[in-house]
Amino acid sequence: SASMEGEKFWTASVLAASVAYVAMKRNDRVKLFVFSDGVTKVFQSGQGQTNFPSLLQFLEQISCGGKTDLLRAAVQSIPRPKEGICYVFSDGFSQDDPAKALQRLSHARQKLHLVQVLTPEEAAPKMLGDFRLTDRETEAFLDLSIDAVLLESYIQALRQFQGALRQSCEKSG
């Protein structure tokens, strides 16, 4: 989605390629789903690491855009009827409840791993002053005067959000 553009997308791509390489090295098949408001692209490999260059080429051709609908993407990407291992690389910021998507994937016999990808500025912002913040997915903006108290509130809200994601993952196994 648009919120993953730049450094976050690069990081998520490197992580996805790393996991895929290990799987391909073990002669496992890899299926990679790219999503925003649903699945937008799919890569499927055969067995073996000879498929790895094709996966890298696929990743290089992806562009970020649109809104995040993790639940819709989860429904569209559920493999039937096979069990598998599912890695979700996302910032976790979605209009829907990420817990529903995680639950849906775990019910599909997927061993689920959620990796939240944030920029350093999102994880530990240090900016102080007057800013106009714009949501990349909705184009909505918010004018803020950021001080130490507001930064602390943000950090607390982020930790609560991450705690809720962690709890959803634990409930999903």
mmCIF file of C-alpha atoms in Angstrom:
data_model
loop_
_atom_site.group_PDB
_atom_site.id
_atom_site.type_symbol
_atom_site.label_atom_id
_atom_site.label_comp_id
_atom_site.label_asym_id
_atom_site.label_seq_id
_atom_site.Cartn_x
_atom_site.Cartn_y
_atom_site.Cartn_z
ATOM 1 C CA SER A 1 0.000 0.000 0.000
ATOM 2 C CA ALA A 2 1.027 3.632 -0.161
ATOM 3 C CA SER A 3 2.054 3.618 3.505
ATOM 4 C CA MET A 4 4.810 1.088 2.729
ATOM 5 C CA GLU A 5 6.512 3.253 0.099
ATOM 6 C CA GLY A 6 10.241 3.878 0.370
ATOM 7 C CA GLU A 7 12.397 2.468 3.156
ATOM 8 C CA LYS A 8 9.648 0.247 4.580
ATOM 9 C CA PHE A 9 8.994 -1.415 1.235
ATOM 10 C CA TRP A 10 12.699 -1.995 0.655
ATOM 11 C CA THR A 11 13.020 -3.583 4.124
ATOM 12 C CA ALA A 12 9.916 -5.750 3.622
ATOM 13 C CA SER A 13 11.230 -6.865 0.212
ATOM 14 C CA VAL A 14 14.620 -7.845 1.633
ATOM 15 C CA LEU A 15 12.931 -9.799 4.427
ATOM 16 C CA ALA A 16 10.563 -11.549 2.006
ATOM 17 C CA ALA A 17 13.447 -12.415 -0.326
ATOM 18 C CA SER A 18 15.467 -13.780 2.598
ATOM 19 C CA VAL A 19 12.669 -16.048 3.796
ATOM 20 C CA ALA A 20 11.947 -17.141 0.216
ATOM 21 C CA TYR A 21 15.608 -17.967 -0.392
ATOM 22 C CA VAL A 22 15.733 -20.228 2.667
ATOM 23 C CA ALA A 23 12.537 -21.968 1.553
ATOM 24 C CA MET A 24 13.769 -22.404 -2.018
ATOM 25 C CA LYS A 25 17.117 -23.711 -0.762
ATOM 26 C CA ARG A 26 15.113 -26.452 1.028
ATOM 27 C CA ASN A 27 13.288 -27.233 -2.254
ATOM 28 C CA ASP A 28 10.034 -25.750 -0.979
ATOM 29 C CA ARG A 29 7.664 -23.838 -3.217
ATOM 30 C CA VAL A 30 7.130 -20.144 -2.522
ATOM 31 C CA LYS A 31 4.053 -18.086 -3.193
ATOM 32 C CA LEU A 32 4.349 -14.339 -2.681
ATOM 33 C CA PHE A 33 1.259 -12.125 -2.493
ATOM 34 C CA VAL A 34 1.509 -8.358 -2.828
ATOM 35 C CA PHE A 35 -1.464 -6.530 -1.399
ATOM 36 C CA SER A 36 -3.009 -3.136 -0.764
ATOM 37 C CA ASP A 37 -6.819 -3.116 -0.736
ATOM 38 C CA GLY A 38 -6.621 -6.754 -1.806
ATOM 39 C CA VAL A 39 -4.109 -8.989 -3.535
ATOM 40 C CA THR A 40 -2.611 -7.040 -6.447
ATOM 41 C CA LYS A 41 0.143 -9.395 -7.676
ATOM 42 C CA VAL A 42 1.181 -12.992 -7.104
ATOM 43 C CA PHE A 43 4.500 -14.763 -7.618
ATOM 44 C CA GLN A 44 4.627 -18.550 -7.502
ATOM 45 C CA SER A 45 7.809 -20.561 -7.744
ATOM 46 C CA GLY A 46 8.542 -24.122 -8.566
ATOM 47 C CA GLN A 47 10.825 -26.127 -6.330
ATOM 48 C CA GLY A 48 14.447 -25.193 -5.900
ATOM 49 C CA GLN A 49 16.626 -22.145 -5.585
ATOM 50 C CA THR A 50 16.944 -21.732 -9.360
ATOM 51 C CA ASN A 51 13.648 -19.792 -9.058
ATOM 52 C CA PHE A 52 15.211 -17.156 -6.813
ATOM 53 C CA PRO A 53 16.336 -14.735 -9.577
ATOM 54 C CA SER A 54 12.732 -14.669 -10.873
ATOM 55 C CA LEU A 55 11.501 -13.758 -7.394
ATOM 56 C CA LEU A 56 14.015 -10.895 -7.178
ATOM 57 C CA GLN A 57 12.915 -9.639 -10.575
ATOM 58 C CA PHE A 58 9.283 -9.799 -9.432
ATOM 59 C CA LEU A 59 10.081 -7.783 -6.297
ATOM 60 C CA GLU A 60 11.903 -5.119 -8.335
ATOM 61 C CA GLN A 61 8.781 -4.511 -10.438
ATOM 62 C CA ILE A 62 6.432 -3.795 -7.517
ATOM 63 C CA SER A 63 5.259 -0.277 -6.797
ATOM 64 C CA CYS A 64 3.407 0.904 -3.714
ATOM 65 C CA GLY A 65 -0.019 2.520 -3.815
ATOM 66 C CA GLY A 66 -3.558 2.327 -2.566
ATOM 67 C CA LYS A 67 -5.067 1.662 0.836
ATOM 68 C CA THR A 68 -4.483 -1.347 3.069
ATOM 69 C CA ASP A 69 -7.184 -3.984 3.483
ATOM 70 C CA LEU A 70 -5.368 -6.813 5.221
ATOM 71 C CA LEU A 71 -8.519 -8.888 5.765
ATOM 72 C CA ARG A 72 -9.466 -8.848 2.074
ATOM 73 C CA ALA A 73 -5.889 -9.744 1.125
ATOM 74 C CA ALA A 74 -5.907 -12.607 3.640
ATOM 75 C CA VAL A 75 -9.161 -14.001 2.233
ATOM 76 C CA GLN A 76 -7.853 -13.772 -1.343
ATOM 77 C CA SER A 77 -4.514 -15.411 -0.549
ATOM 78 C CA ILE A 78 -5.585 -18.371 1.581
ATOM 79 C CA PRO A 79 -4.186 -21.520 -0.006
ATOM 80 C CA ARG A 80 -6.593 -24.386 -0.251
ATOM 81 C CA PRO A 81 -6.315 -27.058 1.096
ATOM 82 C CA LYS A 82 -2.613 -27.090 1.983
ATOM 83 C CA GLU A 83 -0.946 -26.208 5.229
ATOM 84 C CA GLY A 84 1.940 -23.833 5.086
ATOM 85 C CA ILE A 85 4.001 -21.110 6.637
ATOM 86 C CA CYS A 86 2.812 -17.567 6.105
ATOM 87 C CA TYR A 87 4.899 -14.440 6.677
ATOM 88 C CA VAL A 88 3.155 -11.081 6.625
ATOM 89 C CA PHE A 89 5.479 -8.095 6.242
ATOM 90 C CA SER A 90 3.490 -4.940 6.913
ATOM 91 C CA ASP A 91 3.425 -1.790 8.983
ATOM 92 C CA GLY A 92 0.160 -3.168 10.363
ATOM 93 C CA PHE A 93 -1.656 0.082 9.704
ATOM 94 C CA SER A 94 -4.939 -0.938 8.111
ATOM 95 C CA GLN A 95 -8.443 0.480 7.935
ATOM 96 C CA ASP A 96 -9.756 -2.888 9.139
ATOM 97 C CA ASP A 97 -8.889 -4.822 12.281
ATOM 98 C CA PRO A 98 -5.618 -6.716 11.617
ATOM 99 C CA ALA A 99 -6.664 -9.341 14.187
ATOM 100 C CA LYS A 100 -9.436 -10.602 11.878
ATOM 101 C CA ALA A 101 -6.991 -11.116 9.024
ATOM 102 C CA LEU A 102 -4.507 -12.929 11.254
ATOM 103 C CA GLN A 103 -7.265 -15.147 12.620
ATOM 104 C CA ARG A 104 -8.456 -15.962 9.112
ATOM 105 C CA LEU A 105 -4.959 -17.010 8.038
ATOM 106 C CA SER A 106 -4.397 -19.159 11.125
ATOM 107 C CA HIS A 107 -7.731 -20.925 10.588
ATOM 108 C CA ALA A 108 -6.493 -21.806 7.105
ATOM 109 C CA ARG A 109 -3.818 -24.013 8.704
ATOM 110 C CA GLN A 110 -1.081 -21.475 8.135
ATOM 111 C CA LYS A 111 1.743 -21.157 10.647
ATOM 112 C CA LEU A 112 1.664 -17.410 10.851
ATOM 113 C CA HIS A 113 4.460 -14.887 11.368
ATOM 114 C CA LEU A 114 3.708 -11.164 11.413
ATOM 115 C CA VAL A 115 6.660 -8.833 10.988
ATOM 116 C CA GLN A 116 5.835 -5.189 11.589
ATOM 117 C CA VAL A 117 8.007 -2.936 9.430
ATOM 118 C CA LEU A 118 8.327 0.666 10.621
ATOM 119 C CA THR A 119 10.695 3.486 9.783
ATOM 120 C CA PRO A 120 12.872 4.852 12.593
ATOM 121 C CA GLU A 121 10.737 8.021 12.492
ATOM 122 C CA GLU A 122 7.570 5.969 13.085
ATOM 123 C CA ALA A 123 9.112 3.823 15.807
ATOM 124 C CA ALA A 124 10.753 6.663 17.745
ATOM 125 C CA PRO A 125 9.908 10.106 16.369
ATOM 126 C CA LYS A 126 11.998 13.025 17.535
ATOM 127 C CA MET A 127 10.452 15.900 15.583
ATOM 128 C CA LEU A 128 9.247 18.906 17.528
ATOM 129 C CA GLY A 129 7.371 21.926 16.192
ATOM 130 C CA ASP A 130 4.470 22.642 13.864
ATOM 131 C CA PHE A 131 3.762 20.109 11.120
ATOM 132 C CA ARG A 132 1.125 19.057 8.623
ATOM 133 C CA LEU A 133 1.034 15.254 8.623
ATOM 134 C CA THR A 134 -0.532 13.598 5.582
ATOM 135 C CA ASP A 135 -1.782 10.010 5.474
ATOM 136 C CA ARG A 136 -0.281 8.457 2.326
ATOM 137 C CA GLU A 137 -3.247 6.162 1.814
ATOM 138 C CA THR A 138 -6.178 8.522 2.364
ATOM 139 C CA GLU A 139 -4.546 11.914 1.690
ATOM 140 C CA ALA A 140 -6.186 13.125 4.924
ATOM 141 C CA PHE A 141 -4.030 15.599 6.796
ATOM 142 C CA LEU A 142 -3.649 16.802 10.338
ATOM 143 C CA ASP A 143 -2.003 20.024 11.495
ATOM 144 C CA LEU A 144 -0.124 19.449 14.748
ATOM 145 C CA SER A 145 2.072 21.302 17.173
ATOM 146 C CA ILE A 146 4.308 18.501 18.389
ATOM 147 C CA ASP A 147 5.878 18.783 21.815
ATOM 148 C CA ALA A 148 7.419 16.268 24.207
ATOM 149 C CA VAL A 149 4.035 15.449 25.791
ATOM 150 C CA LEU A 150 2.455 14.654 22.413
ATOM 151 C CA LEU A 151 5.463 12.529 21.407
ATOM 152 C CA GLU A 152 5.120 10.544 24.625
ATOM 153 C CA SER A 153 1.394 10.042 23.932
ATOM 154 C CA TYR A 154 2.241 8.804 20.446
ATOM 155 C CA ILE A 155 4.808 6.336 21.808
ATOM 156 C CA GLN A 156 2.255 5.020 24.311
ATOM 157 C CA ALA A 157 -0.394 4.647 21.572
ATOM 158 C CA LEU A 158 2.100 2.852 19.313
ATOM 159 C CA ARG A 159 3.067 0.461 22.129
ATOM 160 C CA GLN A 160 -0.637 -0.266 22.798
ATOM 161 C CA PHE A 161 -1.185 -0.920 19.089
ATOM 162 C CA GLN A 162 1.835 -3.237 18.974
ATOM 163 C CA GLY A 163 0.613 -4.998 22.111
ATOM 164 C CA ALA A 164 -2.758 -5.580 20.451
ATOM 165 C CA LEU A 165 -1.004 -6.964 17.348
ATOM 166 C CA ARG A 166 1.128 -9.222 19.545
ATOM 167 C CA GLN A 167 -2.000 -10.442 21.368
ATOM 168 C CA SER A 168 -3.713 -11.164 18.034
ATOM 169 C CA CYS A 169 -0.692 -13.162 16.924
ATOM 170 C CA GLU A 170 -0.663 -15.138 20.160
ATOM 171 C CA LYS A 171 -4.382 -15.911 19.827
ATOM 172 C CA SER A 172 -3.735 -17.042 16.254
ATOM 173 C CA GLY A 173 -0.978 -19.365 17.439
#
